[in-house]
Coordinates of C-alpha atoms in Angstrom, one line a residue:
M1 CA 0.9 18.4 6.8
S2 CA -2.3 16.7 5.6
R3 CA -2.5 12.9 5.2
Y4 CA -3.0 13.4 1.4
F5 CA 0.3 15.4 1.1
F6 CA 2.1 12.7 3.0
V7 CA 0.6 10.0 0.7
S8 CA 1.3 11.9 -2.5
K9 CA 5.0 12.5 -1.5
H10 CA 5.5 8.8 -0.9
R11 CA 3.5 7.9 -4.0
K12 CA 5.8 10.1 -6.1
H13 CA 9.0 8.6 -4.5
L14 CA 7.8 4.9 -5.1
K15 CA 6.8 5.6 -8.7
H16 CA 9.6 7.9 -9.9
H17 CA 12.6 6.9 -7.8
C18 CA 12.0 3.2 -7.2
G19 CA 10.2 2.4 -10.5
H20 CA 7.0 0.9 -9.1
I21 CA 4.5 2.3 -11.6
H22 CA 2.0 -0.6 -11.6
F23 CA 0.7 0.0 -8.1
Q24 CA -2.0 2.3 -6.6
Y25 CA -0.9 4.3 -3.5
G26 CA -3.2 6.0 -1.0
P27 CA -5.4 5.6 2.0
Q28 CA -7.6 2.5 1.9
S29 CA -10.6 4.7 2.0
E30 CA -9.9 5.7 -1.6
T31 CA -10.3 2.2 -2.9
Y32 CA -12.3 0.4 -0.3
T33 CA -15.6 2.0 0.5
T34 CA -16.5 -0.1 3.6
H35 CA -17.8 1.8 6.6
G36 CA -15.1 2.5 9.2
D37 CA -12.0 1.0 7.7
L38 CA -9.8 -0.1 10.7
W39 CA -6.5 1.2 9.4
D40 CA -7.9 4.7 8.4
K41 CA -9.5 4.9 11.8
L42 CA -6.3 4.1 13.6
Y43 CA -4.3 6.4 11.4
D44 CA -6.8 9.3 12.1
Q45 CA -6.6 8.7 15.8
Y46 CA -2.8 8.6 15.7
R47 CA -2.7 11.9 13.8
N48 CA -5.2 13.6 16.1
Y49 CA -3.3 12.4 19.2
H50 CA 0.0 14.0 17.9
K51 CA -1.4 17.0 16.0
N52 CA -0.4 19.5 18.8
S53 CA 3.1 18.1 19.2
L54 CA 5.7 20.6 17.9
N55 CA 8.6 18.1 17.3
W56 CA 6.5 15.1 16.2
N57 CA 8.5 12.9 13.9
S58 CA 7.4 9.4 14.6
K59 CA 5.5 7.4 12.0
L60 CA 2.6 5.0 11.8
L61 CA 2.6 3.2 8.5
P62 CA -0.2 0.7 8.1
L63 CA 0.6 -1.8 5.5
T64 CA -1.9 -3.9 3.5
L65 CA -0.9 -5.7 0.4
E66 CA -3.0 -8.0 -1.8
V67 CA -0.3 -9.9 -3.6
G68 CA -1.4 -11.0 -7.0
T69 CA -5.1 -10.9 -6.8
W70 CA -5.8 -8.4 -9.5
S71 CA -2.9 -9.5 -11.8
D72 CA -4.2 -13.0 -11.5
L73 CA -7.7 -11.9 -12.6
R74 CA -6.3 -10.1 -15.6
E75 CA -4.7 -13.3 -16.7
D76 CA -7.9 -15.5 -16.2
P77 CA -11.1 -13.4 -15.7
S78 CA -13.2 -16.6 -15.3
K79 CA -11.7 -17.0 -11.8
L80 CA -14.1 -14.3 -10.7
F81 CA -17.0 -16.7 -11.2
R82 CA -15.4 -19.7 -9.5
K83 CA -16.0 -20.3 -5.8
R84 CA -12.3 -20.3 -4.8
G85 CA -10.9 -18.6 -7.9
I86 CA -9.7 -15.2 -6.7
F87 CA -8.3 -16.6 -3.4
N88 CA -6.2 -19.3 -5.0
P89 CA -3.6 -18.2 -7.6
A90 CA -2.5 -20.9 -10.0
S91 CA 0.3 -23.0 -8.4
F92 CA 2.7 -22.3 -11.3
N93 CA 2.1 -18.6 -10.7
K94 CA 2.6 -18.4 -6.9
I95 CA 6.4 -18.2 -6.8
E96 CA 6.5 -15.8 -9.8
T97 CA 3.8 -13.5 -8.3
I98 CA 5.4 -13.4 -4.9
G99 CA 8.8 -12.8 -6.4
R100 CA 7.5 -9.9 -8.4
Y101 CA 6.4 -8.1 -5.2
R102 CA 9.5 -8.6 -3.1
G103 CA 11.3 -5.5 -4.6
F104 CA 8.2 -3.4 -3.9
L105 CA 8.0 -4.6 -0.3
R106 CA 11.7 -3.9 0.2
D107 CA 11.4 -0.4 -1.1
F108 CA 8.2 0.2 0.9
V109 CA 9.9 -0.8 4.1
R110 CA 12.9 1.4 3.2
L111 CA 10.6 4.3 2.6
G112 CA 9.1 3.8 6.1
L113 CA 12.6 4.2 7.5
M114 CA 13.5 7.4 5.6
K115 CA 13.1 10.8 7.0
P116 CA 10.6 13.1 5.2
K117 CA 13.3 15.6 4.4
D118 CA 15.2 12.9 2.4
L119 CA 12.3 12.3 0.0
K120 CA 12.6 14.0 -3.3

Protein backbone atom coordinates (compact mmCIF):
# COMPACT_ATOMS: atom_id res chain seq x y z
CA MET A 1 0.00 0.00 0.00
CA SER A 2 1.54 3.29 -1.03
CA ARG A 3 1.75 6.32 1.22
CA TYR A 4 -0.59 8.24 -1.08
CA PHE A 5 -3.29 5.55 -0.85
CA PHE A 6 -2.94 5.63 2.93
CA VAL A 7 -3.27 9.43 2.98
CA SER A 8 -6.20 9.52 0.55
CA LYS A 9 -8.15 6.96 2.57
CA HIS A 10 -7.70 9.01 5.75
CA ARG A 11 -8.44 12.24 3.88
CA LYS A 12 -11.72 10.79 2.63
CA HIS A 13 -12.70 9.61 6.13
CA LEU A 14 -11.96 12.97 7.78
CA LYS A 15 -13.82 14.93 5.09
CA HIS A 16 -16.87 12.76 4.51
CA HIS A 17 -17.45 10.98 7.82
CA CYS A 18 -16.22 13.60 10.28
CA GLY A 19 -17.18 16.74 8.35
CA HIS A 20 -13.75 18.43 8.35
CA ILE A 21 -13.91 19.93 4.86
CA HIS A 22 -11.82 23.06 5.43
CA PHE A 23 -8.47 21.30 5.94
CA GLN A 24 -5.83 20.02 3.56
CA TYR A 25 -4.60 16.49 4.16
CA GLY A 26 -1.44 14.88 2.87
CA PRO A 27 2.29 14.54 3.29
CA GLN A 28 4.05 17.74 4.25
CA SER A 29 6.07 17.49 1.06
CA GLU A 30 2.91 18.40 -0.89
CA THR A 31 2.64 21.81 0.78
CA TYR A 32 6.12 22.52 2.14
CA THR A 33 8.87 22.44 -0.43
CA THR A 34 11.85 22.61 1.90
CA HIS A 35 14.68 20.18 1.28
CA GLY A 36 14.54 17.05 3.40
CA ASP A 37 11.46 17.56 5.54
CA LEU A 38 12.05 15.72 8.81
CA TRP A 39 8.64 14.02 9.14
CA ASP A 40 8.62 12.75 5.56
CA LYS A 41 12.16 11.42 6.00
CA LEU A 42 11.22 9.60 9.22
CA TYR A 43 8.05 8.24 7.64
CA ASP A 44 9.95 6.96 4.59
CA GLN A 45 12.55 5.27 6.83
CA TYR A 46 9.76 3.69 8.87
CA ARG A 47 8.02 2.37 5.74
CA ASN A 48 11.29 1.01 4.30
CA TYR A 49 12.14 -0.71 7.58
CA HIS A 50 8.77 -2.50 7.66
CA LYS A 51 8.14 -3.06 3.94
CA ASN A 52 9.13 -6.74 4.05
CA SER A 53 7.06 -7.58 7.12
CA LEU A 54 4.08 -9.74 6.22
CA ASN A 55 1.92 -8.95 9.26
CA TRP A 56 2.90 -5.33 9.70
CA ASN A 57 0.04 -3.41 11.29
CA SER A 58 1.69 -0.78 13.46
CA LYS A 59 1.40 2.91 12.67
CA LEU A 60 3.58 5.98 12.57
CA LEU A 61 1.40 9.06 12.32
CA PRO A 62 3.41 12.28 12.36
CA LEU A 63 1.23 15.20 13.41
CA THR A 64 1.85 18.82 12.55
CA LEU A 65 -0.89 21.41 12.92
CA GLU A 66 -0.72 25.12 12.36
CA VAL A 67 -3.67 26.27 14.38
CA GLY A 68 -5.24 29.41 13.01
CA THR A 69 -2.42 30.87 10.96
CA TRP A 70 -4.16 30.88 7.59
CA SER A 71 -7.63 31.61 8.91
CA ASP A 72 -6.16 34.58 10.78
CA LEU A 73 -4.53 35.91 7.61
CA ARG A 74 -7.81 35.68 5.73
CA GLU A 75 -9.44 37.90 8.34
CA ASP A 76 -6.61 40.47 8.36
CA PRO A 77 -4.18 40.19 5.40
CA SER A 78 -2.12 43.16 6.65
CA LYS A 79 -0.69 40.83 9.34
CA LEU A 80 1.54 39.40 6.66
CA PHE A 81 3.48 42.66 6.53
CA ARG A 82 3.83 43.18 10.28
CA LYS A 83 6.87 41.84 12.09
CA ARG A 84 4.98 39.59 14.53
CA GLY A 85 1.63 39.53 12.73
CA ILE A 86 1.36 35.95 11.54
CA PHE A 87 2.72 34.49 14.76
CA ASN A 88 0.37 36.36 17.12
CA PRO A 89 -3.33 35.83 16.57
CA ALA A 90 -5.59 38.54 17.94
CA SER A 91 -6.26 37.93 21.63
CA PHE A 92 -10.04 37.91 21.16
CA ASN A 93 -9.54 35.24 18.49
CA LYS A 94 -7.25 32.85 20.36
CA ILE A 95 -9.89 31.01 22.36
CA GLU A 96 -12.27 30.84 19.42
CA THR A 97 -9.57 29.62 17.04
CA ILE A 98 -8.30 26.91 19.35
CA GLY A 99 -11.85 25.84 20.16
CA ARG A 100 -12.60 25.41 16.44
CA TYR A 101 -9.78 22.91 16.02
CA ARG A 102 -10.46 20.73 19.05
CA GLY A 103 -13.02 18.62 17.21
CA PHE A 104 -10.61 18.07 14.36
CA LEU A 105 -7.80 17.07 16.70
CA ARG A 106 -10.13 14.66 18.53
CA ASP A 107 -11.21 13.01 15.26
CA PHE A 108 -7.62 12.90 14.02
CA VAL A 109 -6.47 11.04 17.14
CA ARG A 110 -9.43 8.65 16.86
CA LEU A 111 -8.48 8.01 13.25
CA GLY A 112 -4.97 7.07 14.36
CA LEU A 113 -6.46 4.47 16.70
CA MET A 114 -8.72 2.90 14.08
CA LYS A 115 -7.82 -0.18 12.10
CA PRO A 116 -7.49 0.35 8.32
CA LYS A 117 -10.26 -2.18 7.65
CA ASP A 118 -12.69 -0.04 9.68
CA LEU A 119 -12.25 2.97 7.40
CA LYS A 120 -14.98 3.44 4.84
